[in-house]
Amino acid sequence: MKIVVLGAGVVGVASAWYLSRAGHEVTVIDRQGAAAQETSFANGGQIAVSHAEPWANPATPRKIWQWLGQEDAPLLLRLRADPALWRWSWRFLLECRARRTRANIRPITTLAQYSRSCLQALRAELAPQGGLHYDQLQRGILHLYTDAKEFEQALHAADIMRDYGCDRRPLTADECVAIEPALASARGQLVGGDFSAEDESGDAQRFTSQLAQFCRRAGVNFRLDTVIRRLERDGDSIAAAHTASGERIVADGFVLALGSYSPLLLRPLGLSLPVIPAKGYSATLTLPDDSVAPVTSLTDDQYKLVFSRLGQRLRIAGTAEFAGFDLALNPVRCDALLRRTRQLFPQLRDSTPPEFWCGLRPVTPSSVPFIGASRYRKLWLNTGHGTLGWTMACGSGRLLADLIAGRAPDIAFPAPAL
């Protein structure tokens, strides 16, 4: 079939790859001039099955209440007169029940594990052709805790994930330092941690850019600097996509992989997609050779931050600000990234000023993404991956390609109720 993928982030490009490998004629459309220029540009860099606990869990409502009004809070909700936000928030609260949290961990963990295996297979497949080189490390991910109550809650979540095949091994503070010696200066702050040896890290932007090049070699057409204004409906089917320049693009199928912007195209079709943008921040530090900086990828659950070593760079990323589609950098939140970094790594030195960035993560109430057919024929969804877009990209792309081909996917995953 002739298939148009809307969006050239990591999820869209991975979708294009697997669709092309399945024999389809694929075109990718994006408003930016290159792939991975928005949410995939400077994210946390983790392939983190171990980060599969949904944002909606029993502990979250109390934390949000405590953080209200704190400009540097790990999760900042800016209340505003937006009906979509209030509807989403109500559904989010319903998902915070313990029963729902456990139910949501299963598909998230299943997809994340599958996606990690797809990524590994993709690397092996492309190695004879020059391979993918994106500062990848296969050193696992270490979750660290400086608060005893936070650590206790994390051990409970880790127990559930182990039931679904994700090995998060509990550690003492000394064992954390043994895995990542750069934490030695912060040993007195640590109360414990857990370690997922099979997780990985790497630069999502570099991965996506290189995979886009392999897509081009395979015949995928990229239409960049092209804005999609609307989807044209013909009865119960999607007939075409219309660009800002007035072009009408016809295809046998359309894949919506526009992240936080996906609901904007669906709303005129009468589809209410419960995805809202959560602004995440990152700081990238360039390191001199003698800097005492972590090499193992780390997750600081209390502050909602991750640390990933990307060659001679350190990426610090995380937090969530619910502020609509605003992409302005908040200096208070930027400073919070560096402040926590200095607390954990007081001997860290960087050779250039930090590069700050923010992007909009597409978050669903349950943290389970929408992958599969919509109620309209020819319209497929691959969106709503939240903080795990990089983690889930390859698995989501392959899963979607199987569904479009009418094949039974390798994993069971809930179909979109849309």
mmCIF file of N, CA and C in Angstrom, residues 5-16 28-30 32 34-41 204-205 207-209 211-212 222 224 257-259 389 393:
data_model
loop_
_atom_site.group_PDB
_atom_site.id
_atom_site.type_symbol
_atom_site.label_atom_id
_atom_site.label_comp_id
_atom_site.label_asym_id
_atom_site.label_seq_id
_atom_site.Cartn_x
_atom_site.Cartn_y
_atom_site.Cartn_z
ATOM 1 N N VAL A 5 3.112 8.566 6.717
ATOM 2 C CA VAL A 5 3.365 8.681 8.146
ATOM 3 C C VAL A 5 3.464 10.165 8.480
ATOM 4 N N LEU A 6 2.629 10.620 9.387
ATOM 5 C CA LEU A 6 2.632 12.012 9.806
ATOM 6 C C LEU A 6 3.468 12.136 11.068
ATOM 7 N N GLY A 7 4.657 12.702 10.927
ATOM 8 C CA GLY A 7 5.562 12.874 12.052
ATOM 9 C C GLY A 7 6.886 12.178 11.817
ATOM 10 N N ALA A 8 7.991 12.931 11.979
ATOM 11 C CA ALA A 8 9.333 12.382 11.763
ATOM 12 C C ALA A 8 10.145 12.371 13.044
ATOM 13 N N GLY A 9 9.461 12.167 14.189
ATOM 14 C CA GLY A 9 10.168 11.899 15.426
ATOM 15 C C GLY A 9 10.583 10.444 15.472
ATOM 16 N N VAL A 10 11.086 10.004 16.617
ATOM 17 C CA VAL A 10 11.596 8.641 16.706
ATOM 18 C C VAL A 10 10.492 7.615 16.465
ATOM 19 N N VAL A 11 9.259 7.886 16.899
ATOM 20 C CA VAL A 11 8.162 6.946 16.686
ATOM 21 C C VAL A 11 7.756 6.917 15.215
ATOM 22 N N GLY A 12 7.665 8.093 14.585
ATOM 23 C CA GLY A 12 7.283 8.149 13.175
ATOM 24 C C GLY A 12 8.309 7.500 12.264
ATOM 25 N N VAL A 13 9.599 7.765 12.507
ATOM 26 C CA VAL A 13 10.644 7.195 11.650
ATOM 27 C C VAL A 13 10.736 5.684 11.851
ATOM 28 N N ALA A 14 10.601 5.225 13.096
ATOM 29 C CA ALA A 14 10.595 3.778 13.324
ATOM 30 C C ALA A 14 9.402 3.127 12.628
ATOM 31 N N SER A 15 8.246 3.788 12.660
ATOM 32 C CA SER A 15 7.076 3.270 11.950
ATOM 33 C C SER A 15 7.367 3.169 10.454
ATOM 34 N N ALA A 16 7.975 4.215 9.893
ATOM 35 C CA ALA A 16 8.297 4.222 8.469
ATOM 36 C C ALA A 16 9.238 3.074 8.113
ATOM 37 N N VAL A 28 7.019 10.055 4.623
ATOM 38 C CA VAL A 28 6.987 10.667 5.951
ATOM 39 C C VAL A 28 6.868 12.175 5.774
ATOM 40 N N ILE A 29 5.935 12.789 6.477
ATOM 41 C CA ILE A 29 5.711 14.224 6.384
ATOM 42 C C ILE A 29 5.952 14.857 7.754
ATOM 43 N N ASP A 30 6.712 15.947 7.765
ATOM 44 C CA ASP A 30 6.977 16.648 9.017
ATOM 45 C C ASP A 30 7.175 18.136 8.731
ATOM 46 N N GLN A 32 9.172 20.137 10.342
ATOM 47 C CA GLN A 32 10.551 20.550 10.533
ATOM 48 C C GLN A 32 11.405 20.221 9.312
ATOM 49 N N ALA A 34 14.247 18.557 9.319
ATOM 50 C CA ALA A 34 14.983 17.308 9.487
ATOM 51 C C ALA A 34 14.226 16.439 10.484
ATOM 52 N N ALA A 35 14.613 15.179 10.554
ATOM 53 C CA ALA A 35 13.968 14.270 11.500
ATOM 54 C C ALA A 35 14.397 14.586 12.932
ATOM 55 N N ALA A 36 13.536 14.256 13.878
ATOM 56 C CA ALA A 36 13.842 14.326 15.316
ATOM 57 C C ALA A 36 14.236 15.715 15.776
ATOM 58 N N GLN A 37 13.480 16.710 15.403
ATOM 59 C CA GLN A 37 13.789 18.082 15.780
ATOM 60 C C GLN A 37 12.902 18.616 16.908
ATOM 61 N N GLU A 38 11.960 17.812 17.383
ATOM 62 C CA GLU A 38 11.090 18.296 18.461
ATOM 63 C C GLU A 38 11.242 17.403 19.691
ATOM 64 N N THR A 39 10.257 16.606 20.052
ATOM 65 C CA THR A 39 10.306 15.857 21.308
ATOM 66 C C THR A 39 11.453 14.854 21.348
ATOM 67 N N SER A 40 11.902 14.363 20.209
ATOM 68 C CA SER A 40 12.990 13.384 20.169
ATOM 69 C C SER A 40 14.368 14.045 20.158
ATOM 70 N N PHE A 41 14.438 15.354 20.227
ATOM 71 C CA PHE A 41 15.704 16.047 19.959
ATOM 72 C C PHE A 41 16.709 15.914 21.099
ATOM 73 N N ALA A 204 18.725 9.689 21.272
ATOM 74 C CA ALA A 204 17.557 9.415 20.425
ATOM 75 C C ALA A 204 17.593 10.218 19.133
ATOM 76 N N GLN A 205 18.086 11.446 19.183
ATOM 77 C CA GLN A 205 18.120 12.280 17.985
ATOM 78 C C GLN A 205 19.084 11.692 16.944
ATOM 79 N N PHE A 207 20.069 8.561 16.762
ATOM 80 C CA PHE A 207 19.476 7.309 16.285
ATOM 81 C C PHE A 207 18.443 7.591 15.205
ATOM 82 N N THR A 208 17.542 8.521 15.466
ATOM 83 C CA THR A 208 16.452 8.794 14.533
ATOM 84 C C THR A 208 16.982 9.336 13.219
ATOM 85 N N SER A 209 17.944 10.241 13.282
ATOM 86 C CA SER A 209 18.524 10.809 12.059
ATOM 87 C C SER A 209 19.173 9.731 11.210
ATOM 88 N N LEU A 211 18.550 6.423 11.357
ATOM 89 C CA LEU A 211 17.546 5.496 10.844
ATOM 90 C C LEU A 211 16.791 6.116 9.675
ATOM 91 N N ALA A 212 16.584 7.427 9.710
ATOM 92 C CA ALA A 212 15.941 8.108 8.580
ATOM 93 C C ALA A 212 16.776 7.946 7.309
ATOM 94 N N PHE A 222 10.824 11.381 2.216
ATOM 95 C CA PHE A 222 10.614 12.323 3.314
ATOM 96 C C PHE A 222 10.191 13.673 2.742
ATOM 97 N N LEU A 224 9.785 17.040 4.120
ATOM 98 C CA LEU A 224 10.062 17.889 5.269
ATOM 99 C C LEU A 224 9.651 19.326 4.984
ATOM 100 N N ALA A 257 1.526 10.000 13.934
ATOM 101 C CA ALA A 257 2.627 9.875 14.892
ATOM 102 C C ALA A 257 3.143 11.267 15.235
ATOM 103 N N LEU A 258 2.225 12.148 15.586
ATOM 104 C CA LEU A 258 2.548 13.551 15.839
ATOM 105 C C LEU A 258 2.648 13.877 17.321
ATOM 106 N N GLY A 259 2.761 12.867 18.156
ATOM 107 C CA GLY A 259 2.944 13.119 19.577
ATOM 108 C C GLY A 259 1.839 13.976 20.162
ATOM 109 N N GLY A 389 8.782 7.318 24.641
ATOM 110 C CA GLY A 389 8.774 7.261 23.181
ATOM 111 C C GLY A 389 10.020 6.613 22.609
ATOM 112 N N ALA A 393 9.796 3.009 20.737
ATOM 113 C CA ALA A 393 9.668 3.373 19.322
ATOM 114 C C ALA A 393 9.740 2.175 18.383
#
